[in-house]
CSV table of C-alpha atoms in Angstrom, one decimal:
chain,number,residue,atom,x,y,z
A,1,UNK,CA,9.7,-6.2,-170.8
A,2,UNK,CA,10.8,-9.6,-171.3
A,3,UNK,CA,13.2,-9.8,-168.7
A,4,UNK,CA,10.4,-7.7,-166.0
A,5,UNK,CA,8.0,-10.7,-166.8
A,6,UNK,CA,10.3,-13.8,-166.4
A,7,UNK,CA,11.3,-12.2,-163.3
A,8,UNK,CA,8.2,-11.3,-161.4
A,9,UNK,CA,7.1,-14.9,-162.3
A,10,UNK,CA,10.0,-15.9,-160.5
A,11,UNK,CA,9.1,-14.8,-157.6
A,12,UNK,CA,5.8,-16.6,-157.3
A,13,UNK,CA,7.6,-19.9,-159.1
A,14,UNK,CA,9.9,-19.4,-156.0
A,15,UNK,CA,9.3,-22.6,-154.2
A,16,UNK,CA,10.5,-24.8,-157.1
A,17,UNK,CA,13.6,-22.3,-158.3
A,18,UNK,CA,16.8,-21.5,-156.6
A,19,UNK,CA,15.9,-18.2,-156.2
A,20,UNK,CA,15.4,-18.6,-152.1
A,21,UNK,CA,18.6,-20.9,-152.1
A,22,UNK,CA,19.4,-21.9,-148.8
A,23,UNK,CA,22.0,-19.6,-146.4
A,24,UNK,CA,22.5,-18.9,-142.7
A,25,UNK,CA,19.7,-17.4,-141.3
A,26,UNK,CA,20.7,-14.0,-140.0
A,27,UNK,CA,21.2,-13.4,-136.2
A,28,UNK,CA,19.8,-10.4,-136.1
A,29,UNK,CA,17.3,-8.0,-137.8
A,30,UNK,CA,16.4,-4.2,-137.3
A,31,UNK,CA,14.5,-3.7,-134.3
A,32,UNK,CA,10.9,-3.5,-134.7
A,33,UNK,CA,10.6,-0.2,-132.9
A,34,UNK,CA,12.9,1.3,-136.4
A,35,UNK,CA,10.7,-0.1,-138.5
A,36,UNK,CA,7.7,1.3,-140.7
A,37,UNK,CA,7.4,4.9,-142.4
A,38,UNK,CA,9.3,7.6,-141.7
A,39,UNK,CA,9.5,11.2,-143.0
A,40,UNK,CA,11.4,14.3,-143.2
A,41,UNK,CA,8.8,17.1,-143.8
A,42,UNK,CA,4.9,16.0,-143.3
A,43,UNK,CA,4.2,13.0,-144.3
A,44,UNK,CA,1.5,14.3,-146.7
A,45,UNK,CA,4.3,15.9,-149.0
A,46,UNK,CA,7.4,14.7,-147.4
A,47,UNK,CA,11.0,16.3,-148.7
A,48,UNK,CA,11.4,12.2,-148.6
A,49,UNK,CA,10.2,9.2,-147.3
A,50,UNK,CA,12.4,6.1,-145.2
A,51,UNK,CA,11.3,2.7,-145.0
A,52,UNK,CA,12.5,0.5,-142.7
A,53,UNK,CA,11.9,-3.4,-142.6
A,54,UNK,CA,13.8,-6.1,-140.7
A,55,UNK,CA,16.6,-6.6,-143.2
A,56,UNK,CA,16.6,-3.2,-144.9
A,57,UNK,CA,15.8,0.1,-146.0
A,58,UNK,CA,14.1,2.3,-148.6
A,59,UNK,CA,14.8,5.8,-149.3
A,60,UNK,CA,12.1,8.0,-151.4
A,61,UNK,CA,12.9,11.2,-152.5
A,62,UNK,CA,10.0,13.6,-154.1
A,63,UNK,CA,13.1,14.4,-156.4
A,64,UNK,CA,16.2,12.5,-156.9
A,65,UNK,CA,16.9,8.7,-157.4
A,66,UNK,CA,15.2,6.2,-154.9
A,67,UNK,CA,17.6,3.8,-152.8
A,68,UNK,CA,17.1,0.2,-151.6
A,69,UNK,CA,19.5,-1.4,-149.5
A,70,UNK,CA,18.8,-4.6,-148.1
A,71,UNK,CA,21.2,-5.8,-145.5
A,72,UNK,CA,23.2,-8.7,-145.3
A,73,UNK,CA,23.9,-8.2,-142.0
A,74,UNK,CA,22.5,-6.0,-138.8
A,75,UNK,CA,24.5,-5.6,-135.9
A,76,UNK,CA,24.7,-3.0,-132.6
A,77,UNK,CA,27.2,-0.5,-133.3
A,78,UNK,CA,28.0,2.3,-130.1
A,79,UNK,CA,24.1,3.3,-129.3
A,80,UNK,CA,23.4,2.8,-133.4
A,81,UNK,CA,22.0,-0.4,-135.1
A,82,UNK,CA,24.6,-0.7,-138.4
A,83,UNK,CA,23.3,-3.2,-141.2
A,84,UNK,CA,25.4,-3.8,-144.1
A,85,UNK,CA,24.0,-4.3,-147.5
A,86,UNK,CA,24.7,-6.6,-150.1
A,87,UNK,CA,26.5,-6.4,-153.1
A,88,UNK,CA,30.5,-5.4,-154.3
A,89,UNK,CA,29.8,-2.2,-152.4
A,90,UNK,CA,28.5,-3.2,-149.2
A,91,UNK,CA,27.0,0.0,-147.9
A,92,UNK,CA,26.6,0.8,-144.3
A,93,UNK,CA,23.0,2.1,-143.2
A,94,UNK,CA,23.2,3.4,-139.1
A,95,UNK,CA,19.9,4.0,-137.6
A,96,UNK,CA,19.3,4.8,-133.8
A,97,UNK,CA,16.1,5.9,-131.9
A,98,UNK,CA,15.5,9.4,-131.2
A,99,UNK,CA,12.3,10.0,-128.8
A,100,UNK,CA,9.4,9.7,-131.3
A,101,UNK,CA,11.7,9.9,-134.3
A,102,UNK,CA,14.8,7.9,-135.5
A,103,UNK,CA,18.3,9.2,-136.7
A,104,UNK,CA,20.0,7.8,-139.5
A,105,UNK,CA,23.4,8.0,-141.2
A,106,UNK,CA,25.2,7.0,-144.0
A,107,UNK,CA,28.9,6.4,-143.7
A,108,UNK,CA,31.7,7.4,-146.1
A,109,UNK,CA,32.7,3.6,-147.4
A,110,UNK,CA,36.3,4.7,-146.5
A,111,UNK,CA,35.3,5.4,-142.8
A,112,UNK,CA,36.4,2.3,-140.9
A,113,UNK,CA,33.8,-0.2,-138.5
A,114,UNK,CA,35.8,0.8,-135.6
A,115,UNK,CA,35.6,4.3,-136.2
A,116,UNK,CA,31.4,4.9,-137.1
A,117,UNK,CA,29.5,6.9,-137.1
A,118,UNK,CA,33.0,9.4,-137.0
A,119,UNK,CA,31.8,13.0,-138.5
A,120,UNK,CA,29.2,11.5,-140.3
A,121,UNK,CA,26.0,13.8,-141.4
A,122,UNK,CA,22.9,12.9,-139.2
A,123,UNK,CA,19.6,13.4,-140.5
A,124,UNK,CA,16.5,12.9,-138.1
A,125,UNK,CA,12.9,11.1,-139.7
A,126,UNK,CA,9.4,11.8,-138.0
A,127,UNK,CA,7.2,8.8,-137.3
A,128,UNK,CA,4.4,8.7,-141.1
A,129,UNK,CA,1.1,6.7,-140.3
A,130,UNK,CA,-1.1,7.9,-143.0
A,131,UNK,CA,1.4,9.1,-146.7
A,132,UNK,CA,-0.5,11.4,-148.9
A,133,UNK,CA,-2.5,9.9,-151.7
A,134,UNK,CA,-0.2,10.1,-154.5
A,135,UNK,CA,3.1,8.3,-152.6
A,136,UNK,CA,0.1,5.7,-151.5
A,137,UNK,CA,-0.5,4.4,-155.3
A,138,UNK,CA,3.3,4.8,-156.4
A,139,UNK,CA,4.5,3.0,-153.6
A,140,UNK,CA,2.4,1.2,-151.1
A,141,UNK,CA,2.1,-2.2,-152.7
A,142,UNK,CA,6.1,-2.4,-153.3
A,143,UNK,CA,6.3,-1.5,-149.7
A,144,UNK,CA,4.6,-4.4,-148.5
A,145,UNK,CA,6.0,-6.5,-150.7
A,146,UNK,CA,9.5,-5.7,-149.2
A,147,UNK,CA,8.4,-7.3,-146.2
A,148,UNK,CA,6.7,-9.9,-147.7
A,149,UNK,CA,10.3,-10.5,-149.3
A,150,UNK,CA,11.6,-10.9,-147.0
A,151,UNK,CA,9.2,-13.2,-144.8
A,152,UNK,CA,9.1,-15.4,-147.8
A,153,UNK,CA,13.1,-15.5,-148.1
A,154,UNK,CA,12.8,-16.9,-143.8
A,155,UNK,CA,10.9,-19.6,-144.6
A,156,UNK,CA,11.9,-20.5,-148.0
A,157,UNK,CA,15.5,-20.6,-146.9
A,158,UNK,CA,15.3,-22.3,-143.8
A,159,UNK,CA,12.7,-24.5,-143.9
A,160,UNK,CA,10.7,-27.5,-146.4
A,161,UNK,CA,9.1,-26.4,-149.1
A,162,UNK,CA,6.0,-27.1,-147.5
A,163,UNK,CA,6.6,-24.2,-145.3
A,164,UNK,CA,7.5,-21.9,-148.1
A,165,UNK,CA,4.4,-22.6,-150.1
A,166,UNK,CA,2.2,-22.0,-146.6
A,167,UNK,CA,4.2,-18.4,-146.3
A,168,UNK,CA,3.5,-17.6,-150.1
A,169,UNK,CA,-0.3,-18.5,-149.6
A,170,UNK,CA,-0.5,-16.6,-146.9
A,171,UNK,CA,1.1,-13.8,-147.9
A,172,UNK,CA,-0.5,-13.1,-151.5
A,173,UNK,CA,-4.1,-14.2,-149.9
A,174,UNK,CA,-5.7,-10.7,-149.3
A,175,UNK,CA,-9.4,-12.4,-149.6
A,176,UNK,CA,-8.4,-14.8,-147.2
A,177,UNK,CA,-9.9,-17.7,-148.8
A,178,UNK,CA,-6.7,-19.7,-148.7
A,179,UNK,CA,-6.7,-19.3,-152.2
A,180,UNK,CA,-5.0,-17.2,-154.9
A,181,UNK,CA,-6.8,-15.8,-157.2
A,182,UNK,CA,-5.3,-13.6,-160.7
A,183,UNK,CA,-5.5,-10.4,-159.1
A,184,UNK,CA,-3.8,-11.7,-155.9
A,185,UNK,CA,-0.9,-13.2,-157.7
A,186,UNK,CA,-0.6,-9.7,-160.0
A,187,UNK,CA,-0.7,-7.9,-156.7
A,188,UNK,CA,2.3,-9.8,-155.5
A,189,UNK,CA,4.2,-9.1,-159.2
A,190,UNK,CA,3.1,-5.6,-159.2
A,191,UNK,CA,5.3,-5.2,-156.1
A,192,UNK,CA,8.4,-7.3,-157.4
A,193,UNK,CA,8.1,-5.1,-160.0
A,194,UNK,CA,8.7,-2.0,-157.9
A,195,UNK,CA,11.8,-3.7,-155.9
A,196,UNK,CA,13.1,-4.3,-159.5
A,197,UNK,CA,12.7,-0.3,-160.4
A,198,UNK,CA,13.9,0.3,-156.9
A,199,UNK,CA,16.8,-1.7,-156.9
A,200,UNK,CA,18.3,0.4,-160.3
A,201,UNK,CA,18.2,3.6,-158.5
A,202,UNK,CA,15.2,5.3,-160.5
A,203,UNK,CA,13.8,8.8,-159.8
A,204,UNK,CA,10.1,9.0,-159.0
A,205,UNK,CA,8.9,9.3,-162.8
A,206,UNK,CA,10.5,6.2,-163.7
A,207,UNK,CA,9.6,4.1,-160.8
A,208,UNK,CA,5.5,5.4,-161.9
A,209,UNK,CA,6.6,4.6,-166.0
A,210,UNK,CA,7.9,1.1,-165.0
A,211,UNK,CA,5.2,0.1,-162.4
A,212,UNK,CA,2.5,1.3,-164.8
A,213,UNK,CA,4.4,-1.2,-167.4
A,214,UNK,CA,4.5,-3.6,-164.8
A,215,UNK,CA,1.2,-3.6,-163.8
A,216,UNK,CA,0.1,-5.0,-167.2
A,217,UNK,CA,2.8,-7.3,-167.2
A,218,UNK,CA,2.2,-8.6,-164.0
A,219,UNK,CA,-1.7,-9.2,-165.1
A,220,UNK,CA,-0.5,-11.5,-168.0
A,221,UNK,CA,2.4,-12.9,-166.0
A,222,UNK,CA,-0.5,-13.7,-162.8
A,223,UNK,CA,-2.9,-15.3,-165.6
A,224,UNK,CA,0.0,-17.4,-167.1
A,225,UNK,CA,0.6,-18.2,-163.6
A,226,UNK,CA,-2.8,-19.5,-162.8
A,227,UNK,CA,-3.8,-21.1,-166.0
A,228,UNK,CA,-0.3,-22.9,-165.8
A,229,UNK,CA,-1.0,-24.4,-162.2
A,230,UNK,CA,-4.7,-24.4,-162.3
A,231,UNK,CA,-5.4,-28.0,-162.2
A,232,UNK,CA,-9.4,-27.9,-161.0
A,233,UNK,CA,-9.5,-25.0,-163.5
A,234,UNK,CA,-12.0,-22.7,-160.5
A,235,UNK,CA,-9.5,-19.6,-161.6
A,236,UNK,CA,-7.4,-19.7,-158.6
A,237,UNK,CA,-4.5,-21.5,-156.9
A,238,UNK,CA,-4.6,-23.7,-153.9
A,239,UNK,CA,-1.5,-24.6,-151.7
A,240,UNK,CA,-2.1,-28.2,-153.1
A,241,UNK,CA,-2.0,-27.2,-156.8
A,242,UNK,CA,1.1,-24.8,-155.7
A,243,UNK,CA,2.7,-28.1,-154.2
A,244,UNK,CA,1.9,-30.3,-157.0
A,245,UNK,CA,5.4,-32.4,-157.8
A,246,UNK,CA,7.4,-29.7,-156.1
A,247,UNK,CA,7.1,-31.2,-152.4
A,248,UNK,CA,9.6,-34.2,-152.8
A,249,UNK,CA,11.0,-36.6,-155.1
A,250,UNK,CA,8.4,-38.4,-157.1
A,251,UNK,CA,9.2,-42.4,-156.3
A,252,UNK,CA,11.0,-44.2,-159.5
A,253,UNK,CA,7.5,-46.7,-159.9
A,254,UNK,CA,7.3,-46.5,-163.5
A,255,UNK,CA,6.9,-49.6,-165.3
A,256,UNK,CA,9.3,-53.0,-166.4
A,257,UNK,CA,7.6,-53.5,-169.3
A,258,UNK,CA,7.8,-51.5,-172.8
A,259,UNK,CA,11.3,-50.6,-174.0
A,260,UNK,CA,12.6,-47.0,-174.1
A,261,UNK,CA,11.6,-44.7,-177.0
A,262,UNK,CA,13.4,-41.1,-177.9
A,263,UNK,CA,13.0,-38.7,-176.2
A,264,UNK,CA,12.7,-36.6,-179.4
A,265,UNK,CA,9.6,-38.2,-180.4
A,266,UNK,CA,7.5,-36.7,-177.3
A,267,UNK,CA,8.4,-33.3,-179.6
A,268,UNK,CA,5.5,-34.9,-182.4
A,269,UNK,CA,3.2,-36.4,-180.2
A,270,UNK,CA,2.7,-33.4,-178.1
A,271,UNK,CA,2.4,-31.7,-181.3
A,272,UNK,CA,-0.7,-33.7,-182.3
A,273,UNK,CA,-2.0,-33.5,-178.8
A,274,UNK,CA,-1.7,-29.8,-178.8
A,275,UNK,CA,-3.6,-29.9,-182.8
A,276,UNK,CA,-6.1,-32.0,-181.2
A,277,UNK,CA,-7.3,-29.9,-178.3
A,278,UNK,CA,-6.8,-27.1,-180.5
A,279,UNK,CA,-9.6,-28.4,-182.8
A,280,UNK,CA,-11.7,-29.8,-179.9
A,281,UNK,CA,-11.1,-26.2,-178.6
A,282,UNK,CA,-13.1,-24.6,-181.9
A,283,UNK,CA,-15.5,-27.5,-182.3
C-alpha cells in the first residue's frame, strides 16, 4: 500500500519530478477514427472490452487477465496501423478499420516487421457507446485517465512547466472552477491506481480488490496532497499554489550578512517549531 500511495502522488507531484522526463515527441499516434470503446459481444456484457487511445491500448476480459500496452511507437503497416509497446518485450498491437468496426491482431514476437500481419489470428470489435453498469464503476475513471496520461505526458515532455501545470489543472478540474479540490485530485489517483493494476496483468477481481484499496488511498494521498500545497488554506489547489517554486530557479538574493550555521541544527529548530504549533494547535 505503501508503494500504491507514493505512486499515485507521483503522478499529481508530476510537474516537479522526473517522472515526465523529457523525449522525442512521437510522430505519430493512433488515428482518432480507432479510438474509444470497442466490444466483442454487446457492449452491455461484452465477451471483452478494447480501448484504444492515441498511444495505446487496453484489453478487458469478463474472465482472464487485463492487458495494457502503451506504444512507444505507431506507424502504417500494409492497410494496418502497427504500434509497438514499451518495455524488454516490445509487443506489436495491429489495428485497421473495418466498416463500423475495427480489426485487430496480435503478432507472434518471432514474426518479422516485414512479414505482418503473416497468418496472424484476426479478431473484429463492434463500436461500445454506452458499457453496462458494472464495467462503468470498475473501469471508467481508469479509462479516462489513460488519456489524460497521456495528454499530460505531451505537454509535460515537451513543453515549460507552466504548460504542464495548465494541462494538469485542466485535466483533474471536473467542477471547472480552475481549481482542484480533494475529490478532484483522488479522482485523478483513483485512476493511476487502475493503470498500476492494469499494468501487472490482473484478472477482473483483482483490478475491483485493488481499486477499492486504492480508492481509500488515493483519498488520503489527495488530502495529503492538498493540505501539503494549500497555501490560502480554502481546501483546494490553484495553478499558482501548484507552481509555487517549481516554475524556475529561485534567484541566489539571500543575504551578505550573518555567517553560515549547520545545517543539522534546522533538525531542532523545526522541532520546536513543529512543538509550538502543536500546542497553539490544542490551546
Amino acid at each position: 500500500m505503501k508503494r500504491l500511495a507514493l505512486a499515485l502522488l507521483m503522478v499529481v507531484a508530476a510537474p516537479a519530478l522526473p517522472l515526465f522526463a523529457a523525449r522525442p515527441a512521437a510522430a505519430q499516434g493512433v488515428p482518432e477514427a480507432l479510438r474509444g470503446t470497442w466490444a466483442r459481444g454487446s457492449c452491455a456484457a461484452p465477451e471483452a472490452l478494447l480501448h484504444v487511445t492515441a498511444r495505446g491500448v487496453v484489453r478487458l476480459p469478463a474472465e482472464g487477465p487485463a492487458r495494457l500496452v502503451r506504444f512507444r511507437t505507431v506507424r502504417d503497416q500494409a492497410g494496418w496501423t502497427l504500434g509497438v509497446g514499451a518495455g524488454a518485450e516490445a509487443p506489436r498491437v495491429m489495428l485497421r478499420p473495418a466498416e463500423d468496426a475495427i480489426d485487430l491482431a496480435e503478432p507472434d514476437a518471432k514474426l518479422r516487421d516485414d512479414r505482418l500481419p503473416g497468418e496472424t489470428r484476426v479478431t473484429r470489435w463492434l463500436r461500445c457507446q454506452a458499457p453496462g453498469v458494472g464495467n462503468a464503476l470498475l473501469h471508467g475513471e481508469g479509462l479516462a485517465f489513460l488519456s489524460t496520461l497521456e495528454r499530460l505526458e505531451a505537454a509535460c515532455q515537451a513543453g515549460p512547466p507552466a504548460s504542464c501545470l495548465a494541462v494538469l489543472v485542466r485535466e483533474a478540474d471536473v467542477s471547472g472552477d480552475h481549481k482542484l479540490s480533494i475529490a478532484e485530485v483522488a479522482r485523478l489517483l483513483r485512476g493511476a491506481a487502475w493503470a498500476l493494476a492494469l499494468q501487472q496483468g490482473s484478472e477482473p477481481e483483482v483490478i475491483a480488490v485493488t481499486t477499492g484499496l486504492g480508492s481509500m488511498a488515493a483519498l488520503a494521498a489527495a488530502r495529503l496532497v492538498v493540505a501539503s500545497l494549500d497555501y490560502d488554506n480554502d481546501g483546494q489547489l490553484t495553478t499558482a499554489e501548484l507552481a509555487q517554486d517549481r516554475m524556475a530557479f529561485p534567484p541566489g538574493a539571500g543575504s551578505p550578512d550573518g555567517q553560515p550555521g549547520t545545517i543539522e541544527g534546522l533538525a531542532e529548530g523545526a522541532g520546536l517549531l513543529r512543538n509550538l504549533i502543536e500546542r497553539l494547535a490544542v490551546e
